[in-house]
Amino acid sequence: MGFSASSSSGFSGTDSKIPRDFPERPPRWTSAEPTRRPWHRAGTRCPTDGTATISAQPTGTGRIVAAAGLPPDKRIYPAQHVPICRPDNVHNEKNGGFRMCIDYRALNKITIKSRYLIPRADELLDQLRGAKFFSKIDLRGGYHQIRVATEDCHKTAFRTRYCSYEYLVMPFGLTNMPSTFEMTMNGIFWELLDKCVIIYLGDILIYSPSREQHLQDLDAVFTLLHKNRLITKGSKCDFLKQELEFLGKVVSTEGVKIDPKKIKTIQEWKPPTNIKELQSFLGFVNYVRRFILNMAGLSAPLTDRLKDHDCFWWGEKHQAAFDQLKIALTSPPVLRISNPDRPYEVITDASDIAIGAVLLQDFGDGLQPVAYESRKLQGAEKNYMVHDKEMLAIVHAFKTWRCYLTGADVTVRTDHKSLQYMRAQPSLNPRQI
């Protein structure tokens, strides 16, 4: 393989978790060159810059050779041009293998960036309304299943103590690789998108309202996988589940909730001792902010602390905010999948430091949360009158949830009565207008 020495196999024999109903399984992972597809694109569209290379460290050269699958694997090839990058490091993987990482920063700097957008995970999960059965498929090797245009292969070159090599497939680290890979996957599964399939890079989620329909949807997915010679990793796939983990969250017939593993990680997180550790904690928590009521207000002391990089100190207010965030994630809610045919209710609030809102719908069992949203007040916003802060919270909620609320029946609830009389004011300031 071009990137890992992992020994786990794809779908084959008794190790496969594919239901027996599907005799046409995806092909196995082999050393053969990946299939050329009509939409494979050049990895970069720029001239090389002639950056000097640095040879691999002696202690890591053998591992680099193994990680790259040298020399029998068809995913790399001896370079015919002067390489412009170098092996940067070899990272150990959880499964006992290792992955080679190459420093492509110089190349990325002069690369024309692709404008193809990667979808937001939260928006993708909104498609699961009414789904009862789920399956998840992981593509083995990810980017390594996509060919690099022949005229661009030399730009991926790297050097070992033995010789220089260039990739025939997309390596990790190039700036346009995620968008190119997403575009390729969307092209392959175009007929199933928004119907029964969600694509996020190398992860495929199949969802259906019934078991019978799910079997049909799986058959359609396997047909496309086999037709396009896409290799799957059986150990990371699940089939015919009513609850499974996808993109760090757990999807089920009830809705979407935080993966319990992430909750445990946050609960066991020790207080930060420097700015970098604090940034890591806030970044981790921010990924699940959709599930936290008043996330911005709770985390305000910690985000304010990021402004001072010269000296790190951890006071009582920081510890209190740290503990409150962990408590908020002790039993996070299950967020329901929105139903555009039902009315929405938006509850907003504002404080001296933040504004927040909750999006709710009644699914026949009372109002249930669909999403939470909050942000800190910025600059002059902190000086607004109370009723202006309350109105700002409403405006922010409608901007954030525009995709839900446009054209829908919406009720807004706020605890500031003066907003009811804003229309009757003899004059409005420019901000209120």
Short mmCIF file of C-alpha atoms in Angstrom, two decimals:
data_model
loop_
_atom_site.label_atom_id
_atom_site.label_comp_id
_atom_site.label_asym_id
_atom_site.label_seq_id
_atom_site.Cartn_x
_atom_site.Cartn_y
_atom_site.Cartn_z
CA MET A 1 0.00 0.00 0.00
CA GLY A 2 1.09 3.53 -0.59
CA PHE A 3 0.43 4.86 2.88
CA SER A 4 0.11 2.23 5.56
CA ALA A 5 1.58 -1.04 6.67
CA SER A 6 -1.69 -2.08 8.25
CA SER A 7 -2.43 -5.76 7.70
CA SER A 8 -6.22 -5.54 8.00
CA SER A 9 -7.97 -6.79 4.92
CA GLY A 10 -10.90 -5.51 2.93
CA PHE A 11 -14.09 -7.46 2.33
CA SER A 12 -13.22 -11.07 1.75
CA GLY A 13 -14.04 -14.54 3.05
CA THR A 14 -15.36 -14.99 6.57
CA ASP A 15 -13.98 -11.65 7.75
CA SER A 16 -16.59 -9.77 5.75
CA LYS A 17 -19.53 -8.23 7.55
CA ILE A 18 -21.53 -7.79 4.35
CA PRO A 19 -24.88 -9.58 4.56
CA ARG A 20 -24.98 -12.84 2.59
CA ASP A 21 -27.78 -11.36 0.48
CA PHE A 22 -25.15 -9.55 -1.58
CA PRO A 23 -22.95 -11.91 -3.63
CA GLU A 24 -21.39 -9.03 -5.58
CA ARG A 25 -18.95 -7.62 -3.06
CA PRO A 26 -16.47 -4.77 -3.50
CA PRO A 27 -13.07 -5.86 -4.84
CA ARG A 28 -10.19 -6.63 -2.50
CA TRP A 29 -7.30 -4.29 -1.77
CA THR A 30 -4.39 -5.33 -4.00
CA SER A 31 -1.17 -3.84 -5.33
CA ALA A 32 -2.72 -3.18 -8.72
CA GLU A 33 -2.92 0.38 -9.96
CA PRO A 34 -6.18 2.14 -9.02
CA THR A 35 -8.81 2.48 -11.72
CA ARG A 36 -8.62 5.52 -13.98
CA ARG A 37 -11.90 7.40 -13.76
CA PRO A 38 -13.20 10.06 -16.16
CA TRP A 39 -13.31 12.69 -13.41
CA HIS A 40 -9.88 12.15 -11.89
CA ARG A 41 -8.18 15.54 -11.79
CA ALA A 42 -4.73 16.98 -11.53
CA GLY A 43 -3.62 17.26 -7.94
CA THR A 44 -2.19 20.72 -8.59
CA ARG A 45 -2.30 23.24 -11.38
CA CYS A 46 0.91 25.16 -10.84
CA PRO A 47 4.60 25.01 -11.73
CA THR A 48 7.09 23.44 -9.35
CA ASP A 49 9.15 25.83 -7.28
CA GLY A 50 12.39 23.86 -7.07
CA THR A 51 12.41 23.73 -3.28
CA ALA A 52 15.41 21.81 -1.99
CA THR A 53 14.69 18.47 -0.38
CA ILE A 54 16.01 17.05 2.87
CA SER A 55 16.80 13.35 3.10
CA ALA A 56 14.86 11.18 5.53
CA GLN A 57 16.31 10.64 8.99
CA PRO A 58 18.39 7.44 9.11
CA THR A 59 16.30 5.90 11.89
CA GLY A 60 13.10 6.40 9.94
CA THR A 61 14.11 5.42 6.43
CA GLY A 62 13.22 1.75 6.78
CA ARG A 63 9.82 2.61 8.17
CA ILE A 64 9.25 5.10 5.36
CA VAL A 65 9.98 2.39 2.80
CA ALA A 66 7.54 0.03 4.51
CA ALA A 67 4.89 2.71 4.98
CA ALA A 68 5.06 3.63 1.32
CA GLY A 69 5.00 0.00 0.20
CA LEU A 70 8.33 0.22 -1.62
CA PRO A 71 9.13 -1.04 -4.14
CA PRO A 72 6.51 -3.61 -5.35
CA ASP A 73 3.42 -1.51 -4.77
CA LYS A 74 2.00 0.22 -7.85
CA ARG A 75 0.90 3.33 -5.97
CA ILE A 76 4.33 4.97 -6.11
CA TYR A 77 7.04 4.94 -8.76
CA PRO A 78 10.70 5.97 -9.00
CA ALA A 79 10.73 9.70 -9.72
CA GLN A 80 11.95 10.99 -13.06
CA HIS A 81 12.05 14.62 -11.90
CA VAL A 82 13.76 16.46 -9.07
CA PRO A 83 11.51 16.08 -6.02
CA ILE A 84 10.34 19.26 -4.34
CA CYS A 85 9.19 17.72 -1.05
CA ARG A 86 10.51 15.35 1.58
CA PRO A 87 9.26 12.66 3.98
CA ASP A 88 8.36 14.62 7.09
CA ASN A 89 7.47 11.92 9.59
CA VAL A 90 6.07 8.44 10.02
CA HIS A 91 3.13 8.32 12.41
CA ASN A 92 2.07 5.22 14.30
CA GLU A 93 -1.55 4.12 13.87
CA LYS A 94 -3.82 2.53 16.46
CA ASN A 95 -3.96 -0.74 14.54
CA GLY A 96 -0.19 -1.21 14.82
CA GLY A 97 0.62 0.09 11.36
CA PHE A 98 2.13 3.43 10.44
CA ARG A 99 1.47 6.21 7.97
CA MET A 100 3.95 8.32 6.06
CA CYS A 101 3.39 12.09 6.07
CA ILE A 102 5.11 14.36 3.58
CA ASP A 103 5.63 18.09 4.00
CA TYR A 104 3.81 19.64 1.03
CA ARG A 105 3.57 23.18 2.42
CA ALA A 106 5.78 24.72 -0.26
CA LEU A 107 3.76 23.04 -3.00
CA ASN A 108 0.44 23.96 -1.39
CA LYS A 109 1.49 27.60 -1.19
CA ILE A 110 1.68 27.93 -4.97
CA THR A 111 -1.25 25.65 -5.77
CA ILE A 112 -4.43 27.14 -7.22
CA LYS A 113 -7.06 26.22 -4.63
CA SER A 114 -10.11 24.22 -5.64
CA ARG A 115 -13.48 25.89 -4.98
CA TYR A 116 -15.39 22.63 -4.63
CA LEU A 117 -17.00 22.77 -1.19
CA ILE A 118 -16.87 20.04 1.44
CA PRO A 119 -20.38 19.72 2.99
CA ARG A 120 -20.96 20.47 6.65
CA ALA A 121 -21.53 17.35 8.73
CA ASP A 122 -24.54 18.85 10.55
CA GLU A 123 -26.26 19.66 7.27
CA LEU A 124 -25.70 16.13 5.99
CA LEU A 125 -27.29 14.57 9.08
CA ASP A 126 -30.44 16.66 8.55
CA GLN A 127 -31.26 14.27 5.68
CA LEU A 128 -31.91 11.37 8.07
CA ARG A 129 -35.52 12.31 8.83
CA GLY A 130 -37.66 9.17 8.94
CA ALA A 131 -34.73 6.75 8.67
CA LYS A 132 -34.98 3.52 10.70
CA PHE A 133 -32.06 1.46 9.40
CA PHE A 134 -28.46 2.53 8.86
CA SER A 135 -25.28 1.10 7.38
CA LYS A 136 -21.80 2.60 7.25
CA ILE A 137 -19.05 1.87 4.74
CA ASP A 138 -15.44 3.01 5.05
CA LEU A 139 -13.21 3.24 1.99
CA ARG A 140 -9.83 1.73 2.60
CA GLY A 141 -6.89 4.00 1.95
CA GLY A 142 -9.14 6.96 1.16
CA TYR A 143 -7.25 9.25 -1.18
CA HIS A 144 -5.05 6.38 -2.39
CA GLN A 145 -7.92 5.07 -4.52
CA ILE A 146 -7.82 8.18 -6.75
CA ARG A 147 -5.21 8.52 -9.49
CA VAL A 148 -3.12 11.65 -9.89
CA ALA A 149 -3.02 13.01 -13.44
CA THR A 150 0.12 11.70 -15.14
CA GLU A 151 1.46 15.18 -15.84
CA ASP A 152 1.23 16.04 -12.12
CA CYS A 153 2.80 12.95 -10.56
CA HIS A 154 6.26 14.52 -10.37
CA LYS A 155 4.89 17.21 -8.05
CA THR A 156 4.22 14.59 -5.38
CA ALA A 157 7.81 13.32 -5.36
CA PHE A 158 9.69 12.62 -2.13
CA ARG A 159 13.16 11.37 -1.29
CA THR A 160 14.48 8.45 0.73
CA ARG A 161 18.13 7.47 1.22
CA TYR A 162 17.68 4.88 -1.53
CA CYS A 163 16.14 7.00 -4.26
CA SER A 164 13.31 9.41 -4.99
CA TYR A 165 9.72 8.36 -5.60
CA GLU A 166 6.55 9.99 -6.85
CA TYR A 167 2.96 9.06 -6.14
CA LEU A 168 0.63 7.69 -8.81
CA VAL A 169 -2.30 8.18 -6.41
CA MET A 170 -3.39 11.08 -4.26
CA PRO A 171 -1.14 11.35 -1.18
CA PHE A 172 -2.16 12.89 2.11
CA GLY A 173 -1.18 16.53 2.60
CA LEU A 174 -1.99 18.18 -0.73
CA THR A 175 -4.35 21.12 -0.33
CA ASN A 176 -6.83 20.13 -3.05
CA MET A 177 -7.09 16.45 -2.14
CA PRO A 178 -10.20 16.65 0.11
CA SER A 179 -12.24 18.60 -2.44
CA THR A 180 -11.07 16.39 -5.32
CA PHE A 181 -11.94 13.25 -3.38
CA GLU A 182 -15.36 14.58 -2.35
CA MET A 183 -16.11 15.58 -5.95
CA THR A 184 -15.15 12.10 -7.16
CA MET A 185 -17.34 10.36 -4.58
CA ASN A 186 -20.30 12.64 -5.30
CA GLY A 187 -19.91 11.90 -8.99
CA ILE A 188 -19.97 8.15 -8.40
CA PHE A 189 -22.98 8.16 -6.05
CA TRP A 190 -24.82 11.09 -7.63
CA GLU A 191 -28.02 9.14 -8.31
CA LEU A 192 -28.31 8.09 -4.63
CA LEU A 193 -27.39 11.37 -2.89
CA ASP A 194 -30.19 12.92 -0.79
CA LYS A 195 -32.20 9.72 -1.32
CA CYS A 196 -30.45 7.04 0.70
CA VAL A 197 -26.76 7.95 0.80
CA ILE A 198 -24.62 10.52 2.61
CA ILE A 199 -21.02 11.00 1.48
CA TYR A 200 -18.37 12.65 3.63
CA LEU A 201 -14.97 12.05 2.06
CA GLY A 202 -14.20 8.35 2.65
CA ASP A 203 -17.24 7.66 4.85
CA ILE A 204 -20.51 6.46 3.31
CA LEU A 205 -23.76 6.31 5.28
CA ILE A 206 -26.77 4.46 3.87
CA TYR A 207 -30.14 5.20 5.49
CA SER A 208 -33.64 3.85 4.81
CA PRO A 209 -37.14 3.94 6.34
CA SER A 210 -37.51 0.12 6.41
CA ARG A 211 -35.41 -3.03 6.36
CA GLU A 212 -36.71 -4.07 2.94
CA GLN A 213 -35.88 -0.70 1.42
CA HIS A 214 -32.50 -0.74 3.15
CA LEU A 215 -31.56 -4.02 1.48
CA GLN A 216 -32.42 -2.51 -1.89
CA ASP A 217 -30.39 0.61 -1.12
CA LEU A 218 -27.40 -1.49 -0.06
CA ASP A 219 -27.63 -3.43 -3.29
CA ALA A 220 -27.50 -0.18 -5.27
CA VAL A 221 -24.49 1.03 -3.28
CA PHE A 222 -22.58 -2.25 -3.68
CA THR A 223 -23.26 -2.18 -7.40
CA LEU A 224 -21.64 1.25 -7.69
CA LEU A 225 -18.72 0.23 -5.46
CA HIS A 226 -18.03 -2.80 -7.63
CA LYS A 227 -18.52 -0.92 -10.89
CA ASN A 228 -16.03 1.77 -9.86
CA ARG A 229 -13.54 -0.63 -8.24
CA LEU A 230 -13.70 1.11 -4.86
CA ILE A 231 -12.09 -0.86 -2.03
CA THR A 232 -13.78 -1.02 1.37
CA LYS A 233 -12.39 -1.76 4.82
CA GLY A 234 -14.55 -4.42 6.46
CA SER A 235 -13.35 -3.80 10.02
CA LYS A 236 -14.76 -0.27 9.92
CA CYS A 237 -18.12 -1.08 8.32
CA ASP A 238 -21.48 -1.74 9.95
CA PHE A 239 -24.69 -2.97 8.34
CA LEU A 240 -28.40 -3.04 9.11
CA LYS A 241 -28.16 -1.09 12.37
CA GLN A 242 -30.79 1.03 14.08
CA GLU A 243 -28.06 3.00 15.83
CA LEU A 244 -24.46 3.59 14.78
CA GLU A 245 -21.61 6.09 15.02
CA PHE A 246 -21.01 8.42 12.08
CA LEU A 247 -18.74 11.47 11.95
CA GLY A 248 -18.27 11.54 15.70
CA LYS A 249 -21.99 11.40 16.46
CA VAL A 250 -24.47 8.58 17.00
CA VAL A 251 -27.42 8.46 14.60
CA SER A 252 -30.51 6.45 15.49
CA THR A 253 -34.24 6.25 14.97
CA GLU A 254 -34.62 8.87 17.72
CA GLY A 255 -32.27 11.45 16.24
CA VAL A 256 -28.63 12.46 16.68
CA LYS A 257 -26.60 12.41 19.88
CA ILE A 258 -22.97 12.77 20.91
CA ASP A 259 -20.82 9.67 20.69
CA PRO A 260 -20.44 8.36 24.28
CA LYS A 261 -16.71 7.93 23.63
CA LYS A 262 -16.37 11.67 23.11
CA ILE A 263 -18.33 12.36 26.29
CA LYS A 264 -15.97 10.10 28.21
CA THR A 265 -12.96 11.85 26.68
CA ILE A 266 -14.26 15.24 27.79
CA GLN A 267 -15.13 14.00 31.27
CA GLU A 268 -11.58 12.67 31.72
CA TRP A 269 -9.93 15.82 30.30
CA LYS A 270 -7.49 17.33 32.78
CA PRO A 271 -7.30 21.13 33.31
CA PRO A 272 -5.07 22.77 30.67
CA THR A 273 -1.58 23.85 31.66
CA ASN A 274 -0.85 26.02 28.61
CA ILE A 275 -2.55 27.82 25.73
CA LYS A 276 -2.13 24.93 23.31
CA GLU A 277 -3.89 22.50 25.66
CA LEU A 278 -6.70 25.01 26.20
CA GLN A 279 -7.12 25.41 22.43
CA SER A 280 -7.32 21.64 22.08
CA PHE A 281 -10.04 21.40 24.72
CA LEU A 282 -12.11 24.24 23.24
CA GLY A 283 -11.73 22.80 19.75
CA PHE A 284 -12.95 19.41 20.95
CA VAL A 285 -15.93 20.91 22.79
CA ASN A 286 -16.76 23.24 19.90
CA TYR A 287 -17.34 20.20 17.67
CA VAL A 288 -20.40 19.33 19.79
CA ARG A 289 -21.56 22.90 20.50
CA ARG A 290 -24.84 22.15 18.68
CA PHE A 291 -25.76 19.99 21.71
CA ILE A 292 -24.83 22.51 24.44
CA LEU A 293 -27.21 25.16 25.74
CA ASN A 294 -25.43 28.54 26.04
CA MET A 295 -22.08 27.15 24.90
CA ALA A 296 -20.72 30.66 24.26
CA GLY A 297 -21.64 31.90 27.72
CA LEU A 298 -20.24 28.86 29.50
CA SER A 299 -16.95 28.98 27.62
CA ALA A 300 -16.50 32.79 27.69
CA PRO A 301 -13.87 32.83 30.49
CA LEU A 302 -11.86 30.22 28.57
CA THR A 303 -12.08 31.90 25.17
CA ASP A 304 -11.12 35.23 26.76
CA ARG A 305 -8.08 33.50 28.20
CA LEU A 306 -6.83 32.73 24.67
CA LYS A 307 -6.16 36.43 24.05
CA ASP A 308 -3.09 36.46 26.29
CA HIS A 309 -0.34 34.25 24.86
CA ASP A 310 2.50 35.77 26.86
CA CYS A 311 1.71 34.23 30.23
CA PHE A 312 -0.63 31.35 31.00
CA TRP A 313 -2.43 31.34 34.32
CA TRP A 314 -5.43 29.30 35.46
CA GLY A 315 -7.73 30.92 38.01
CA GLU A 316 -10.91 29.94 39.83
CA LYS A 317 -13.20 31.38 37.13
CA HIS A 318 -11.39 29.36 34.47
CA GLN A 319 -11.70 26.16 36.47
CA ALA A 320 -15.39 26.89 37.11
CA ALA A 321 -16.05 27.37 33.37
CA PHE A 322 -14.05 24.23 32.60
CA ASP A 323 -16.13 22.21 35.08
CA GLN A 324 -19.44 23.67 33.85
CA LEU A 325 -18.71 22.62 30.28
CA LYS A 326 -17.92 19.09 31.42
CA ILE A 327 -21.15 18.98 33.46
CA ALA A 328 -23.15 20.23 30.46
CA LEU A 329 -21.91 17.20 28.53
CA THR A 330 -22.66 14.67 31.27
CA SER A 331 -26.11 13.97 29.83
CA PRO A 332 -26.44 15.88 26.53
CA PRO A 333 -29.80 15.82 24.75
CA VAL A 334 -30.76 13.79 21.71
CA LEU A 335 -31.35 16.26 18.90
CA ARG A 336 -34.29 15.40 16.69
CA ILE A 337 -34.10 15.58 12.91
CA SER A 338 -36.08 18.61 11.74
CA ASN A 339 -39.34 18.13 9.84
CA PRO A 340 -40.04 21.00 7.39
CA ASP A 341 -43.75 20.13 7.40
CA ARG A 342 -44.09 20.99 11.10
CA PRO A 343 -43.97 24.49 12.67
CA TYR A 344 -40.84 25.65 14.46
CA GLU A 345 -40.41 27.39 17.78
CA VAL A 346 -37.37 29.54 18.51
CA ILE A 347 -36.53 30.50 22.10
CA THR A 348 -33.89 33.22 22.45
CA ASP A 349 -32.08 34.87 25.32
CA ALA A 350 -29.29 37.38 25.89
CA SER A 351 -26.89 38.14 28.73
CA ASP A 352 -24.10 40.64 29.29
CA ILE A 353 -21.59 38.41 27.52
CA ALA A 354 -23.46 36.20 25.04
CA ILE A 355 -26.63 35.53 23.09
CA GLY A 356 -28.24 32.14 22.53
CA ALA A 357 -31.20 30.31 21.06
CA VAL A 358 -32.91 26.92 20.94
CA LEU A 359 -34.69 25.53 17.87
CA LEU A 360 -37.61 23.25 18.77
CA GLN A 361 -40.35 21.26 17.07
CA ASP A 362 -43.32 19.25 18.31
CA PHE A 363 -43.16 15.71 16.92
CA GLY A 364 -46.29 14.57 18.75
CA ASP A 365 -44.51 14.09 22.07
CA GLY A 366 -44.10 17.74 23.06
CA LEU A 367 -41.47 20.26 22.01
CA GLN A 368 -38.12 18.62 21.34
CA PRO A 369 -34.75 20.30 20.62
CA VAL A 370 -33.47 20.31 17.06
CA ALA A 371 -30.39 22.48 17.66
CA TYR A 372 -28.75 24.89 20.09
CA GLU A 373 -26.86 28.02 19.06
CA SER A 374 -24.94 30.72 20.91
CA ARG A 375 -22.11 33.19 20.44
CA LYS A 376 -20.24 35.80 22.45
CA LEU A 377 -21.08 39.48 22.15
CA GLN A 378 -18.43 41.31 20.16
CA GLY A 379 -17.03 44.82 20.70
CA ALA A 380 -19.77 47.45 20.74
CA GLU A 381 -22.49 44.78 21.07
CA LYS A 382 -21.66 44.57 24.77
CA ASN A 383 -22.85 48.18 25.15
CA TYR A 384 -26.26 47.59 23.53
CA MET A 385 -29.40 48.25 25.53
CA VAL A 386 -31.04 45.09 26.87
CA HIS A 387 -33.84 45.08 24.30
CA ASP A 388 -31.29 45.48 21.48
CA LYS A 389 -29.35 42.48 22.77
CA GLU A 390 -32.56 40.46 22.84
CA MET A 391 -33.33 41.49 19.26
CA LEU A 392 -29.77 40.64 18.25
CA ALA A 393 -30.31 37.13 19.61
CA ILE A 394 -33.41 36.75 17.43
CA VAL A 395 -31.64 38.04 14.32
CA HIS A 396 -28.68 35.73 14.93
CA ALA A 397 -30.99 32.73 15.37
CA PHE A 398 -32.76 33.41 12.07
CA LYS A 399 -29.46 33.87 10.23
CA THR A 400 -28.05 30.65 11.66
CA TRP A 401 -31.15 28.56 10.96
CA ARG A 402 -32.19 30.23 7.71
CA CYS A 403 -32.20 26.86 5.94
CA TYR A 404 -34.88 25.66 8.39
CA LEU A 405 -36.95 28.79 8.95
CA THR A 406 -37.29 30.30 5.47
CA GLY A 407 -40.91 29.89 4.43
CA ALA A 408 -41.80 27.96 7.60
CA ASP A 409 -44.36 28.66 10.33
CA VAL A 410 -42.21 30.06 13.16
CA THR A 411 -43.04 31.18 16.70
CA VAL A 412 -40.41 33.22 18.56
CA ARG A 413 -40.36 33.30 22.35
CA THR A 414 -38.28 35.80 24.30
CA ASP A 415 -38.34 36.96 27.91
CA HIS A 416 -38.14 40.68 27.09
CA LYS A 417 -41.63 42.16 26.64
CA SER A 418 -40.43 45.52 25.34
CA LEU A 419 -39.69 43.88 21.99
CA GLN A 420 -43.44 43.57 21.44
CA TYR A 421 -43.71 47.35 21.22
CA MET A 422 -40.74 48.02 18.92
CA ARG A 423 -43.06 48.51 15.94
CA ALA A 424 -44.91 51.20 17.87
CA GLN A 425 -41.78 53.20 18.67
CA PRO A 426 -41.96 56.72 17.16
CA SER A 427 -38.43 56.34 15.81
CA LEU A 428 -35.91 53.55 15.35
CA ASN A 429 -32.16 53.90 15.32
CA PRO A 430 -30.19 52.60 12.31
CA ARG A 431 -29.23 49.41 14.15
CA GLN A 432 -32.86 48.56 14.92
CA ILE A 433 -33.90 49.25 11.34
#
